[in-house]
Each structure stands twice: as structure tokens, then as C-alpha cells.
Coordinates of C-alpha atoms in Angstrom, one line a residue:
Chain A
X342 CA 0.0 0.0 0.0
X343 CA 1.3 3.5 -0.9
X344 CA 1.9 5.4 2.3
X345 CA 1.8 8.8 0.6
X346 CA 2.2 11.6 0.1
X347 CA -1.0 11.7 -2.0
X348 CA -1.7 14.1 -4.8
X349 CA -5.4 13.4 -4.7
X350 CA -7.5 13.2 -1.6
X351 CA -10.9 11.6 -1.8
X352 CA -13.3 12.3 1.0
X353 CA -16.7 13.1 2.2
X354 CA -18.5 14.1 5.4
X355 CA -19.2 11.9 8.4
X356 CA -22.8 11.0 7.4
X357 CA -21.3 8.9 4.6
X358 CA -17.9 8.1 6.0
X359 CA -19.3 5.6 8.5
X360 CA -20.3 2.0 8.5
X361 CA -23.5 2.9 10.5
X362 CA -22.7 0.2 13.1
X363 CA -22.7 -2.4 10.3
X364 CA -26.4 -1.6 9.7
X365 CA -26.8 0.1 6.3
X366 CA -30.4 1.0 7.0
X367 CA -29.3 3.2 10.0
X368 CA -27.6 5.4 7.5
X369 CA -31.0 6.7 6.5
X370 CA -31.2 8.4 9.8
X371 CA -28.7 10.9 8.5
X372 CA -31.4 12.1 6.0
X373 CA -33.5 13.4 8.9
X374 CA -33.1 16.1 11.6
X375 CA -32.6 14.6 15.0
X376 CA -35.7 13.2 16.6
X377 CA -36.1 12.9 20.4
X378 CA -32.3 13.0 21.1
X379 CA -29.6 15.7 20.8
X380 CA -27.9 16.0 17.4
X381 CA -24.6 14.7 18.7
X382 CA -26.3 11.5 19.9
X383 CA -28.3 11.1 16.7
X384 CA -25.1 11.3 14.7
X385 CA -23.4 8.8 17.1
X386 CA -26.3 6.3 16.4
X387 CA -26.6 7.0 12.6
X388 CA -23.0 7.7 11.6
X389 CA -20.3 6.7 14.1
X390 CA -16.7 7.4 13.2
X391 CA -14.9 4.7 11.4
X392 CA -11.6 3.1 12.4
X393 CA -8.6 4.5 10.5
X394 CA -5.0 3.6 10.0
X395 CA -2.0 5.7 11.0
X396 CA -2.5 7.9 8.0
X397 CA -6.2 8.5 8.6
X398 CA -7.3 6.2 5.9
X399 CA -10.7 4.6 6.8
X400 CA -10.7 0.8 7.1
X401 CA -14.1 0.9 5.4
X402 CA -15.1 3.7 3.0
X403 CA -18.1 4.3 0.7
X404 CA -18.0 2.1 -2.4
X405 CA -18.3 5.0 -4.8
X406 CA -15.2 6.7 -3.3
X407 CA -13.4 3.4 -3.4
X408 CA -14.1 3.2 -7.2
X409 CA -12.7 6.6 -7.8
X410 CA -9.6 5.7 -5.7
X411 CA -9.2 2.6 -7.7
X412 CA -9.6 4.4 -11.1
X413 CA -6.9 7.0 -10.1
X414 CA -4.5 4.5 -8.6
X415 CA -4.9 2.2 -11.7
X416 CA -3.9 5.2 -13.8
X417 CA -0.7 5.7 -11.7
X418 CA -1.9 8.6 -9.7
X419 CA -1.1 8.8 -6.0
X420 CA -4.6 9.0 -4.5
X421 CA -6.2 7.8 -1.3
X422 CA -9.5 8.0 0.5
X423 CA -9.0 9.9 3.8
X424 CA -11.3 10.2 6.7
X425 CA -12.8 13.7 7.2
X426 CA -11.1 14.1 10.6
X427 CA -7.7 13.4 9.2
X428 CA -7.5 15.8 6.2
X429 CA -5.2 18.4 7.6
X430 CA -1.8 16.9 7.0
X431 CA -2.7 15.5 3.6
X432 CA -4.2 18.8 2.2
X433 CA -0.8 20.5 2.9
X434 CA 0.5 18.6 -0.2
X435 CA -2.5 17.4 -2.2
X436 CA -3.3 19.1 -5.4
X437 CA -6.9 17.9 -5.8
X438 CA -9.7 17.1 -3.3
X439 CA -12.4 14.9 -4.8
X440 CA -15.7 14.7 -2.9
X441 CA -18.6 12.4 -3.4
X442 CA -22.0 12.6 -1.7
X443 CA -25.5 11.1 -1.9
X444 CA -27.3 14.3 -0.8
X445 CA -25.1 17.4 -0.4
X446 CA -27.9 19.8 0.3
X447 CA -30.7 17.5 1.5
X448 CA -32.6 18.1 -1.7
X449 CA -33.2 14.4 -2.5
X450 CA -35.6 12.0 -1.0
X451 CA -36.1 11.2 1.8
X452 CA -34.2 14.3 3.2
X453 CA -36.4 16.8 1.4
X454 CA -39.4 15.0 2.8
X455 CA -38.1 15.3 6.4
X456 CA -37.4 18.9 5.8
X457 CA -40.9 19.5 4.5
X458 CA -42.5 17.7 7.4
X459 CA -40.4 19.0 10.3
X460 CA -39.3 22.4 9.0
X461 CA -35.8 21.4 10.2
X462 CA -32.7 20.9 8.2
X463 CA -31.6 17.2 8.1
X464 CA -28.2 16.3 9.5
X465 CA -26.7 15.3 6.2
X466 CA -26.6 18.8 4.7
X467 CA -25.4 20.3 8.0
X468 CA -22.7 17.8 8.2
X469 CA -21.6 18.5 4.6
X470 CA -21.5 22.2 5.2
X471 CA -19.3 21.7 8.3
X472 CA -17.1 19.5 6.2
X473 CA -16.6 21.8 3.3
X474 CA -16.0 24.8 5.6
X475 CA -13.3 23.0 7.5
X476 CA -10.3 25.4 8.0
X477 CA -7.9 22.9 6.5
X478 CA -10.0 22.8 3.3
X479 CA -10.3 26.6 3.2
X480 CA -6.6 27.0 3.8
X481 CA -5.7 24.5 1.0
X482 CA -8.1 26.1 -1.4
X483 CA -6.5 29.5 -0.9
X484 CA -3.2 27.9 -1.8
X485 CA -4.5 26.5 -5.1
X486 CA -6.2 23.2 -4.2
X487 CA -8.7 22.1 -6.9
X488 CA -12.0 20.8 -5.6
X489 CA -14.0 18.3 -7.7
X490 CA -17.5 17.3 -6.6
X491 CA -19.4 14.3 -7.9
X492 CA -21.5 11.3 -6.9
X493 CA -25.3 10.7 -7.1
X494 CA -26.1 14.2 -5.8
X495 CA -23.8 16.1 -8.1
X496 CA -26.9 17.6 -9.9
X497 CA -27.8 19.5 -6.7
X498 CA -24.9 22.0 -7.3
X499 CA -26.6 23.3 -10.4
X500 CA -29.3 24.5 -8.0
X501 CA -26.8 26.0 -5.6
X502 CA -24.7 28.4 -7.6
X503 CA -24.0 30.6 -4.5
X504 CA -22.5 27.6 -2.6
X505 CA -20.5 26.6 -5.7
X506 CA -18.9 30.1 -5.8
X507 CA -18.6 30.6 -2.0
X508 CA -16.8 27.3 -1.4
X509 CA -14.6 27.5 -4.5
X510 CA -15.7 24.4 -6.2
X511 CA -13.8 23.9 -9.5
X512 CA -15.7 21.2 -11.2
X513 CA -19.0 19.3 -10.9
X514 CA -19.0 15.8 -12.3
X515 CA -22.3 14.3 -13.0
X516 CA -22.8 10.6 -14.0
X517 CA -20.3 7.7 -14.1
X518 CA -16.9 9.2 -13.2
X519 CA -14.6 6.2 -13.4
X520 CA -13.0 7.4 -16.7
X521 CA -13.7 11.1 -16.5
X522 CA -12.0 11.6 -13.1
X523 CA -8.6 10.5 -14.4
X524 CA -8.6 13.0 -17.2
X525 CA -9.8 15.8 -14.9
X526 CA -7.1 15.1 -12.4
X527 CA -4.4 14.9 -15.1
X528 CA -5.6 18.3 -16.5
X529 CA -5.5 19.7 -13.0
X530 CA -1.9 18.5 -12.5
X531 CA -0.8 20.0 -15.8
X532 CA -2.4 23.3 -15.2
X533 CA -5.0 23.0 -18.0
X534 CA -8.3 24.8 -17.5
X535 CA -10.9 22.6 -15.8
X536 CA -14.5 22.6 -16.9
X537 CA -17.0 24.1 -14.4
X538 CA -19.4 21.2 -15.1
X539 CA -19.0 17.9 -16.8
X540 CA -21.8 15.4 -17.5
X541 CA -20.8 11.9 -18.6
X542 CA -22.4 10.9 -21.9
X543 CA -22.9 7.3 -23.0
X544 CA -19.3 7.3 -24.4
X545 CA -17.9 8.1 -20.9
X546 CA -19.5 5.1 -19.3
X547 CA -16.7 2.5 -18.8
X548 CA -17.1 -0.7 -20.7
X549 CA -17.3 -3.7 -18.4
X550 CA -13.5 -4.4 -18.6
X551 CA -12.8 -0.7 -17.9
X552 CA -14.7 -0.6 -14.6
X553 CA -12.0 -0.4 -11.9
X554 CA -12.1 -2.9 -9.0
X555 CA -11.9 -1.6 -5.5
X556 CA -8.5 -1.8 -3.8
X557 CA -9.6 -1.4 -0.2
X558 CA -12.6 -2.4 1.8
X559 CA -16.0 -0.8 1.2
X560 CA -18.6 0.1 3.9
X561 CA -20.4 -3.0 5.0
X562 CA -18.8 -5.0 2.3
X563 CA -20.8 -3.5 -0.5
X564 CA -19.9 -5.0 -3.8
X565 CA -21.5 -3.9 -7.1
X566 CA -22.6 -6.7 -9.4
X567 CA -24.4 -4.8 -12.1
X568 CA -24.8 -1.2 -13.4
X569 CA -27.8 0.2 -15.1
X570 CA -31.4 -0.9 -15.1
X571 CA -33.5 -1.9 -18.1
X572 CA -36.9 -0.8 -16.8
X573 CA -36.7 2.8 -17.8
X574 CA -38.9 4.5 -15.1
X575 CA -39.3 8.2 -15.9
X576 CA -38.3 9.4 -12.4
X577 CA -35.0 7.6 -12.2
X578 CA -31.7 8.5 -13.8
X579 CA -30.2 5.0 -13.5
X580 CA -31.8 3.9 -16.7
X581 CA -29.6 6.4 -18.6
X582 CA -26.6 4.1 -17.9
X583 CA -25.9 1.2 -20.2
X584 CA -26.6 -2.2 -18.6
X585 CA -23.4 -4.1 -17.6
X586 CA -23.2 -7.3 -15.6
X587 CA -19.9 -7.9 -13.7
X588 CA -18.3 -11.3 -14.3
X589 CA -18.1 -13.7 -11.3
X590 CA -14.3 -13.2 -11.5
X591 CA -14.6 -9.4 -11.0
X592 CA -17.0 -9.8 -8.2
X593 CA -14.8 -12.4 -6.4
X594 CA -11.8 -10.1 -6.6
X595 CA -13.8 -7.4 -4.7
X596 CA -15.1 -9.9 -2.2
X597 CA -11.5 -11.0 -1.5
X598 CA -10.5 -7.3 -0.9
X599 CA -13.3 -6.9 1.6
X600 CA -12.7 -10.3 3.3
X601 CA -8.9 -9.7 3.5
X602 CA -9.4 -6.3 5.1
X603 CA -11.6 -7.7 7.9
X604 CA -15.1 -6.9 6.7
X605 CA -17.5 -9.5 7.9
X606 CA -20.5 -9.0 5.8
X607 CA -21.4 -8.6 2.1
X608 CA -24.0 -6.3 0.6
X609 CA -24.6 -7.2 -3.1
X610 CA -25.5 -4.0 -5.0
X611 CA -27.5 -3.6 -8.1
X612 CA -30.6 -1.7 -9.1
X613 CA -32.2 -5.2 -9.2
X614 CA -30.0 -8.0 -7.8
X615 CA -32.3 -10.6 -9.2
X616 CA -31.5 -9.4 -12.8
X617 CA -27.9 -10.6 -12.4
X618 CA -27.3 -12.8 -15.5
X619 CA -31.0 -12.5 -16.4
X620 CA -32.7 -13.2 -19.7
X621 CA -33.8 -9.6 -20.2
X622 CA -36.1 -8.9 -17.2
X623 CA -36.6 -12.6 -16.4
X624 CA -34.3 -13.8 -13.6
X625 CA -32.4 -17.1 -14.3
X626 CA -31.6 -19.5 -11.5
X627 CA -28.1 -20.6 -12.7
X628 CA -26.2 -17.2 -12.6
X629 CA -27.9 -16.2 -9.3
X630 CA -27.2 -19.5 -7.6
X631 CA -23.6 -19.4 -8.8
X632 CA -23.2 -15.9 -7.6
X633 CA -24.6 -16.6 -4.1
X634 CA -22.7 -19.8 -3.7
X635 CA -19.5 -17.9 -4.4
X636 CA -20.4 -15.1 -2.0
X637 CA -21.2 -17.6 0.7
X638 CA -17.6 -19.0 0.5
X639 CA -16.4 -15.6 1.9
X640 CA -19.3 -14.3 4.0
X641 CA -22.1 -15.9 6.0
X642 CA -23.9 -12.6 6.4
X643 CA -25.1 -11.6 2.9
X644 CA -27.8 -9.1 2.0
X645 CA -29.0 -7.3 -1.1
X646 CA -29.3 -3.6 -1.9
X647 CA -32.4 -3.6 -4.2
X648 CA -34.7 -6.0 -6.0
X649 CA -37.8 -5.4 -8.1
X650 CA -41.1 -6.9 -7.0
X651 CA -41.8 -8.2 -10.4
X652 CA -38.5 -10.1 -10.4
X653 CA -39.4 -11.6 -7.0
X654 CA -42.7 -12.8 -8.3
X655 CA -41.3 -14.2 -11.5
X656 CA -38.3 -15.9 -9.9
X657 CA -40.5 -17.7 -7.4
X658 CA -43.3 -18.7 -9.8
X659 CA -41.0 -19.9 -12.6
X660 CA -38.4 -21.8 -10.6
X661 CA -38.9 -21.4 -6.8
X662 CA -35.7 -19.4 -6.9
X663 CA -36.6 -17.1 -4.0
X664 CA -37.2 -20.2 -1.8
X665 CA -33.8 -21.7 -2.9
X666 CA -31.9 -18.4 -2.3
X667 CA -33.6 -18.1 1.1
X668 CA -32.5 -21.6 2.1
X669 CA -28.9 -20.8 1.0
X670 CA -28.6 -17.4 2.6
X671 CA -30.8 -17.8 5.7
X672 CA -30.2 -21.3 7.0
X673 CA -31.1 -20.6 10.7
X674 CA -34.6 -20.0 11.9
X675 CA -33.7 -16.5 13.1
X676 CA -31.9 -15.4 9.9
X677 CA -33.5 -12.7 7.8
X678 CA -32.5 -10.6 4.9
X679 CA -33.4 -6.9 4.4
X680 CA -33.7 -5.3 1.0
X681 CA -35.0 -2.1 -0.6
X682 CA -37.8 -2.4 -3.1
X683 CA -39.8 0.2 -5.0
X684 CA -43.6 0.2 -4.9
X685 CA -43.8 3.9 -5.8
X686 CA -47.5 3.9 -6.4
X687 CA -50.6 1.7 -6.1
X688 CA -52.3 3.6 -9.0
X689 CA -52.2 1.6 -12.3
X690 CA -52.9 4.9 -14.2
X691 CA -49.8 6.6 -12.7
X692 CA -47.7 3.4 -13.0
X693 CA -48.6 3.2 -16.7
X694 CA -47.4 6.8 -17.2
X695 CA -44.3 6.8 -15.1
X696 CA -43.0 3.2 -15.0
X697 CA -44.6 1.2 -17.8
X698 CA -42.0 -1.6 -17.5
X699 CA -42.0 -1.9 -13.7
X700 CA -44.2 -4.9 -13.6
X701 CA -42.6 -6.7 -16.6
X702 CA -42.8 -9.6 -17.5
X703 CA -46.3 -9.0 -16.0
X704 CA -48.6 -6.3 -17.4
X705 CA -48.5 -3.0 -15.7
X706 CA -52.3 -3.3 -15.2
X707 CA -51.5 -6.0 -12.7
X708 CA -49.0 -3.9 -10.7
X709 CA -51.0 -3.9 -7.4
X710 CA -51.3 -7.7 -7.6
X711 CA -47.6 -8.0 -8.4
X712 CA -46.8 -6.0 -5.3
X713 CA -49.1 -8.1 -3.1
X714 CA -47.8 -11.4 -4.4
X715 CA -44.1 -10.4 -4.1
X716 CA -44.7 -9.2 -0.5
X717 CA -46.3 -12.6 0.3
X718 CA -43.4 -14.5 -1.3
X719 CA -40.8 -12.4 0.7
X720 CA -42.7 -12.9 3.9
X721 CA -42.5 -16.7 3.5
X722 CA -38.9 -16.5 2.5
X723 CA -37.8 -14.3 5.5
X724 CA -36.9 -11.4 3.3
X725 CA -37.9 -8.1 4.7
X726 CA -38.6 -5.4 2.2
X727 CA -38.0 -1.7 3.0
X728 CA -40.4 -0.4 0.4
X729 CA -40.5 3.1 -1.0
X730 CA -43.6 5.0 -2.2
X731 CA -43.3 8.2 -4.0
X732 CA -45.8 10.9 -3.1
X733 CA -46.4 14.1 -5.0
X734 CA -45.6 13.3 -8.6
X735 CA -46.7 16.3 -10.7
X736 CA -49.2 14.1 -12.5
X737 CA -50.6 12.7 -9.3
X738 CA -54.3 13.0 -8.5
X739 CA -56.2 12.4 -5.3
X740 CA -57.6 9.2 -6.8
X741 CA -54.0 8.0 -7.4
X742 CA -53.2 8.5 -3.8
X743 CA -56.3 6.7 -2.7
X744 CA -55.3 3.6 -4.8
X745 CA -51.9 3.7 -3.1
X746 CA -53.5 3.9 0.4
X747 CA -55.6 0.8 -0.5
X748 CA -52.5 -1.1 -1.6
X749 CA -50.5 -0.2 1.6
X750 CA -53.5 -1.3 3.7
X751 CA -53.5 -4.6 1.8
X752 CA -49.8 -5.2 2.8
X753 CA -50.4 -4.9 6.5
X754 CA -50.0 -8.6 7.1
X755 CA -46.6 -8.8 5.5
X756 CA -43.4 -8.2 7.5
X757 CA -42.0 -5.0 6.0
X758 CA -41.4 -1.3 6.3
X759 CA -43.0 1.1 3.9
X760 CA -41.4 4.5 3.5
X761 CA -43.2 7.3 1.7
X762 CA -40.8 9.5 -0.3
X763 CA -42.1 13.1 -0.8
X764 CA -41.4 14.2 -4.3
X765 CA -40.3 17.9 -4.1
X766 CA -40.5 19.5 -7.5
X767 CA -37.2 21.1 -8.2
X768 CA -38.9 24.1 -9.6
X769 CA -40.0 24.8 -6.1
X770 CA -36.4 25.2 -5.0
X771 CA -36.2 28.7 -6.6
X772 CA -38.5 29.7 -3.7
X773 CA -36.5 29.9 -0.6
X774 CA -39.5 28.9 1.4
X775 CA -39.8 25.7 -0.6
X776 CA -39.6 23.4 2.5
X777 CA -42.8 24.9 3.8
X778 CA -44.8 23.3 0.9
X779 CA -47.2 21.1 2.7
X780 CA -48.6 17.7 1.6
X781 CA -52.3 17.5 0.6
X782 CA -54.9 15.8 2.9
X783 CA -54.7 12.6 0.9
X784 CA -50.9 12.6 0.9
X785 CA -51.0 13.1 4.7
X786 CA -53.4 10.2 5.0
X787 CA -51.1 8.0 3.0
X788 CA -48.1 9.0 5.2
X789 CA -50.2 8.0 8.3
X790 CA -51.1 4.7 6.8
X791 CA -47.5 4.0 6.1
X792 CA -46.6 5.0 9.6
X793 CA -49.3 2.7 11.0
X794 CA -47.9 -0.1 8.9
X795 CA -44.3 0.5 10.1
X796 CA -45.3 0.8 13.7
X797 CA -47.1 -2.6 13.4
X798 CA -43.9 -4.2 12.4
X799 CA -41.0 -2.2 13.8
X800 CA -40.6 -4.0 17.1
X801 CA -40.5 -7.4 15.5
X802 CA -38.1 -6.2 12.8
X803 CA -35.9 -4.3 15.2
X804 CA -35.6 -7.4 17.4
X805 CA -33.9 -9.1 14.5
X806 CA -32.1 -6.1 13.0
X807 CA -30.5 -4.9 16.3
X808 CA -29.8 -8.3 17.7
X809 CA -26.0 -8.1 17.2
X810 CA -25.6 -4.4 18.2
X811 CA -24.0 -3.1 21.4
X812 CA -26.4 -2.8 24.4
X813 CA -26.0 1.0 24.4
X814 CA -26.9 1.3 20.7
X815 CA -29.9 -0.9 21.2
X816 CA -31.1 1.2 24.1
X817 CA -30.7 4.4 22.1
X818 CA -32.5 3.0 19.0
X819 CA -35.3 1.5 21.1
X820 CA -35.7 4.9 22.8
X821 CA -36.2 6.6 19.4
X822 CA -38.7 3.9 18.3
X823 CA -40.5 4.2 21.6
X824 CA -40.7 8.0 21.2
X825 CA -42.0 7.7 17.6
X826 CA -44.7 5.3 18.8
X827 CA -45.7 7.7 21.5
X828 CA -46.0 10.5 19.0
X829 CA -48.2 8.3 16.8
X830 CA -50.4 7.4 19.8
X831 CA -50.6 11.1 20.8
X832 CA -51.9 12.0 17.3
X833 CA -54.2 9.0 17.3
X834 CA -52.4 7.4 14.3
X835 CA -52.3 4.1 16.2
X836 CA -54.2 2.7 19.1
X837 CA -52.4 2.6 22.5
X838 CA -50.5 -0.6 22.9
X839 CA -50.7 -1.5 19.2
X840 CA -47.8 -3.7 18.3
Chain B
X734 CA -18.8 4.8 -35.5
X735 CA -16.6 7.8 -34.6
X736 CA -18.2 10.1 -32.0
X737 CA -19.2 13.6 -33.1
X738 CA -18.1 16.6 -31.3
X739 CA -19.6 20.1 -31.1
X740 CA -18.0 23.3 -29.7
X741 CA -20.6 26.0 -28.7
X742 CA -19.5 29.5 -27.9
X743 CA -22.1 31.4 -26.0
X744 CA -22.0 34.8 -27.7
X745 CA -24.1 36.8 -25.3
X746 CA -25.9 35.9 -22.1
X747 CA -28.9 38.1 -21.8
X748 CA -30.8 39.0 -18.6
X749 CA -33.9 37.1 -17.7
X750 CA -34.7 33.4 -18.4
X751 CA -33.6 32.1 -21.8
X752 CA -36.7 31.8 -24.1
X753 CA -38.1 28.4 -24.9
X754 CA -37.2 29.0 -28.6
X755 CA -33.5 29.6 -27.7
X756 CA -33.4 26.5 -25.4
X757 CA -35.0 24.5 -28.2
X758 CA -32.4 25.7 -30.6
X759 CA -29.5 24.8 -28.4
X760 CA -31.0 21.4 -27.4
X761 CA -31.6 20.5 -31.0
X762 CA -28.0 21.4 -31.8
X763 CA -26.7 19.3 -29.0
X764 CA -28.8 16.3 -29.8
X765 CA -26.9 15.6 -33.0
X766 CA -23.7 15.1 -31.2
X767 CA -22.0 12.7 -28.7
X768 CA -19.6 15.3 -27.1
X769 CA -20.5 18.9 -26.5
X770 CA -18.3 21.6 -25.1
X771 CA -20.0 24.9 -24.1
X772 CA -17.7 27.9 -23.7
X773 CA -19.0 31.1 -22.1
X774 CA -16.7 34.1 -21.7
X775 CA -19.4 35.5 -19.4
X776 CA -18.6 33.9 -16.0
X777 CA -22.2 34.2 -14.8
X778 CA -22.5 31.0 -12.7
X779 CA -26.2 31.6 -11.9
X780 CA -27.2 32.1 -15.5
X781 CA -25.2 29.2 -16.9
X782 CA -26.3 26.8 -14.2
X783 CA -29.9 27.7 -15.0
X784 CA -29.3 27.0 -18.7
X785 CA -27.6 23.7 -17.9
X786 CA -30.6 22.7 -15.7
X787 CA -32.9 23.5 -18.6
X788 CA -30.8 21.6 -21.1
X789 CA -30.2 18.5 -18.9
X790 CA -34.0 18.3 -18.1
X791 CA -34.6 17.8 -21.8
X792 CA -33.1 14.3 -21.9
X793 CA -29.9 15.3 -23.7
X794 CA -27.7 12.2 -23.8
X795 CA -24.5 13.9 -25.1
X796 CA -21.5 14.3 -22.9
X797 CA -21.5 17.9 -21.8
X798 CA -18.8 20.2 -20.5
X799 CA -19.0 23.8 -19.6
X800 CA -16.0 26.1 -19.5
X801 CA -15.7 29.8 -18.6
X802 CA -13.3 30.9 -21.3
X803 CA -9.8 29.6 -21.8
X804 CA -10.7 26.8 -24.2
X805 CA -10.8 26.7 -28.0
X806 CA -12.6 24.4 -30.4
X807 CA -10.8 21.0 -30.4
X808 CA -9.7 19.6 -33.7
X809 CA -12.4 17.6 -35.5
X810 CA -15.2 19.4 -33.6
X811 CA -18.0 21.3 -35.4
X812 CA -18.5 24.8 -34.0
X813 CA -21.5 27.0 -33.4
X814 CA -22.1 30.4 -31.9
X815 CA -25.3 31.0 -30.0
X816 CA -27.0 33.8 -28.1
X817 CA -28.8 32.9 -24.9

């Protein structure tokens, strides 16, 4: 391992430079303002500091930052991911600071939703502001440091020109940066002018063999198995990326990196894990069983980032694949697996307009049935979906919201969490009072129905999810859950004692 | 197939929002290319970011770069001058 000095420092603020106690889902707490506990305690629960080596390099770092690090090091550039608390000595010599983030300004869901509902700024944007204003970054900037910002939330800078200028950002990179970042850094080194903004086109997306493989451990053992998504939903930018499936060999190399650096779990990441090696949008048993058998050689604790509900239904109905995967991944009675899924809407009308391929290979007209069937399959297979619903699409009518309420009520018997994401139209951001835009009566009702669903299940799910956490963390988290239940009871959202 | 490049020089950046016609013009120009470099001598970040937002909302798939001066049309690129 190169022990420096480093010409390029890659970093981000604490809300992302954390392993969230090994619980990826706790990371979502950073999208909210603190609830019931002081901010410092909230951050300690949601985003504790990571262990670092003697140079301040985190032992686990966000996967996206690890990819950028790998791309630069592969190109012969001295680069390293550095923890935000250890930047000072490195920025005295570095020429470039590369920053990635999921939600720089808390404008994306669910941060914007929390902001709307509470009127309080979420901790992620506050944490980023504290990061970018660090004296060591300001001092290095005055001495000529180039600052490049990217990641999934890069688009937010286009809405924040004042912050862009105030903090001396040199370049915004939007889209896949694996290839672009090398050229930008080389241009910075040679004194060539940097673009203010770069957006990757299709030609900038690396071909499969050009995708760099991480050189050091990722947070919670996250390993990418695919890029892109074939479903083409209108509200999602992922479908703009070409679809690429990693080879088993590529995946195994990254698993080995994580295992050799002491990570004890694996999170397989794709927009739809079940489409790994698929026949179009139809999951195939062979590649998925091969993948999971290989992963189990390295890790007993395996989970998925995202799956689609239609793939769950098709995989089980065509080949009992979900049952087989559950038997492989969850051998003990107490084992469970959490995964994010997208319901988005219960309205067939809206689904047809915004996500016409979401139900494929089933017809979009059967979307509510696909959702119900997939939830039933996952319940049996001990897979716990954390499902998103999007509220407030510009095309949404009261009738659409009512259909979604009906669907959520139908799902009450299935072990799951349902999270409404409040869609904040970006046009509203021009208005500085945008966060005061309040949901409609029906939208509030839907949020209540989701809250009732979650409160029904949260104790049972948290018993499993928190089982291997420290007693202190368990007490803190149970206190937050208890407080939320009391709020719900106070507002008559649930009956007293409902569990 | 070789990728096609376009170099756009923003000739003048007027006050107020760019009209739909002008945005349509620049979007149609961009859509014929794989790589587009936009160069504006006027370093108005607010204005240029607003234009970029408008362009990127229109499902432009070309690779886009924005510079504030200092760059010239690369060899092999077509060039255009637009008012916004």
C-alpha cells in the first residue's frame, strides 16, 4: 500500500464516511433532523466514526469513493480515501480534493421529505456544510487546491450556484466518473483549465472491462454486481446508464478485498440484484445460484441492496428461486434478509405513465397484484422489504393517492417497512420557502397509513435487526422507536398498545 | 462509429430566463452530437447553471462540458455560436 504523500485526496463528510454500526439502514437516519435525542447523539447512532490507519485512511469507505480511488491508482496517480477528521496533513501537499455525496444539500428524497414535514434541516446537509467549511480545506483552497465534486447528488450543485462560488468548487462531475476523473485530475496537474461542469455521456461510461475494481474495503462489504437498469422508469436516472453485468471473477476479486481487510458481511449492490445474469427482465436460477454460492464462500452474512417486486414474483413462480436463495442465505430460523424495493404507487394509471415496464414480465395493469404477491413471497422467504412509495408526482391526482393507500393497507399482514418519499418538484427550489410546501390531505393520510404499517412491524423487525448491536446502541434506538410510537399514539395514528 | 463533437460558444448571455425557442435551438443542436463543449466568456454562474438545468432536463444524452473561457474548439469538432 502506498503510504503517501497523496496528490489526490478523496473524502466526504461523516454522514457517509461511516459504517453505520454495520447496519446500512441506520444510514437513512442521516437524512433526517434529530428526533427525540440531541444531534450529537443522533449522529453517534446513525453515523459513528470509522476506524482509520495511521495515515487517517478509513478501514471501510463508501464504495463510490473506493471506485474513484481505484480508477486513479490504476492510472498511476497517488490517490487515497481519507477520513474527514484526518484531512489536515494531507491537504498541505495534495493538489486535488475529490468529494462524493448522496445528498449534499438534503434536496433528494427522503431528506427533502423530512425537511418539509419537520421544517428542520436534516443532519446530512449540515454535516456536509461543516465538512466543506473546515479550516484545512479553506486554507488549502487559498493555496490552489482544486475541488471536484461528484456522486449521485452532483446535480444539486446546479441549484446552488451561491454555494458553488462561495466554497470555491472547481468542477462538478455528473454521471459515471470512473473514466472522467482520471482526465480531470491529469488536467488539474498539468495546469490545463478545468470545466466548471461535466456530465458523462454514454461514451464516458466505462465498458465492463474498464470498470476499476476496489483496492480497499467498502462500507459493510458493499460490492457492485451490475450497473444500469432496463426498466426505464421516468423518475429515475439510473436507466440512462448502459446495462453491464460484472463477471463472477470481477465480483470475487472485490469480495476478496473486503474479506482480507476484515469486513464480515457482504451487501450485493445492483438496481435489481435478481437481474444478475437475467434473460432480459426474467431472472435465471443458474447465474444467481452461482453468484450466491460464491459469495457464501467468503461471507455468512449476505444481503441485497435492491430487488424489483416483479422479479421476486417471476423468480419464485417460474423456478422457486426465492425459496432456494432463502434456504442458501438464511439457514437458521432466526436469519432474515433486508432489501430495498420500490412500490412507488398503487395507481395503475400513474404506473402506466411513469414506470410502464416496472411490472414486466407481467402487465402494468396487474401492478398492485404483483406487489401483493411479491410481499407474500418475501414474507414466507424471511426477506424483509423496505419499500418506497413516491408521493407528490406532478401528474398525481387524489384518486391515485387513494389507490396507493388501499395497496398499503393490503400489505399490513406482511413483515415489511414502507417509507413514503415526498417528491419535491425542483422548480420549487427557486423559492427559498420551498420546504414549507405542505402535503395534501390525501398525501398526509397515505403517510399516516405507512406510519401505522411500520409501527405494526417495527418492534419485531428491530428485534432481529438490532440483535448483534451493542447494548447501548440498542437502548438508544429502542428509545427513538418508543418516542415515535408515543408521537403516533398522541396524534391517534395508532391505538395505544398497538404492536 | 466515430463520436461527433460540437463546440458551442455562448456569444451573449442576456438578462432574464432564456426563451423556450432559444433553449429548443441549443437542445436540437446538442442532440446531434456525442460530445459537446460549451464555452462562455461571461462567467455568470447563476445564469449558466440555469441554462444547464434546462438543457439536462430535456433528456440530452451527449457528454456535456461547460467552461468559462480559456478553451478553444478542439480539432475535429464542429463549432457554433449562439445567443442565450
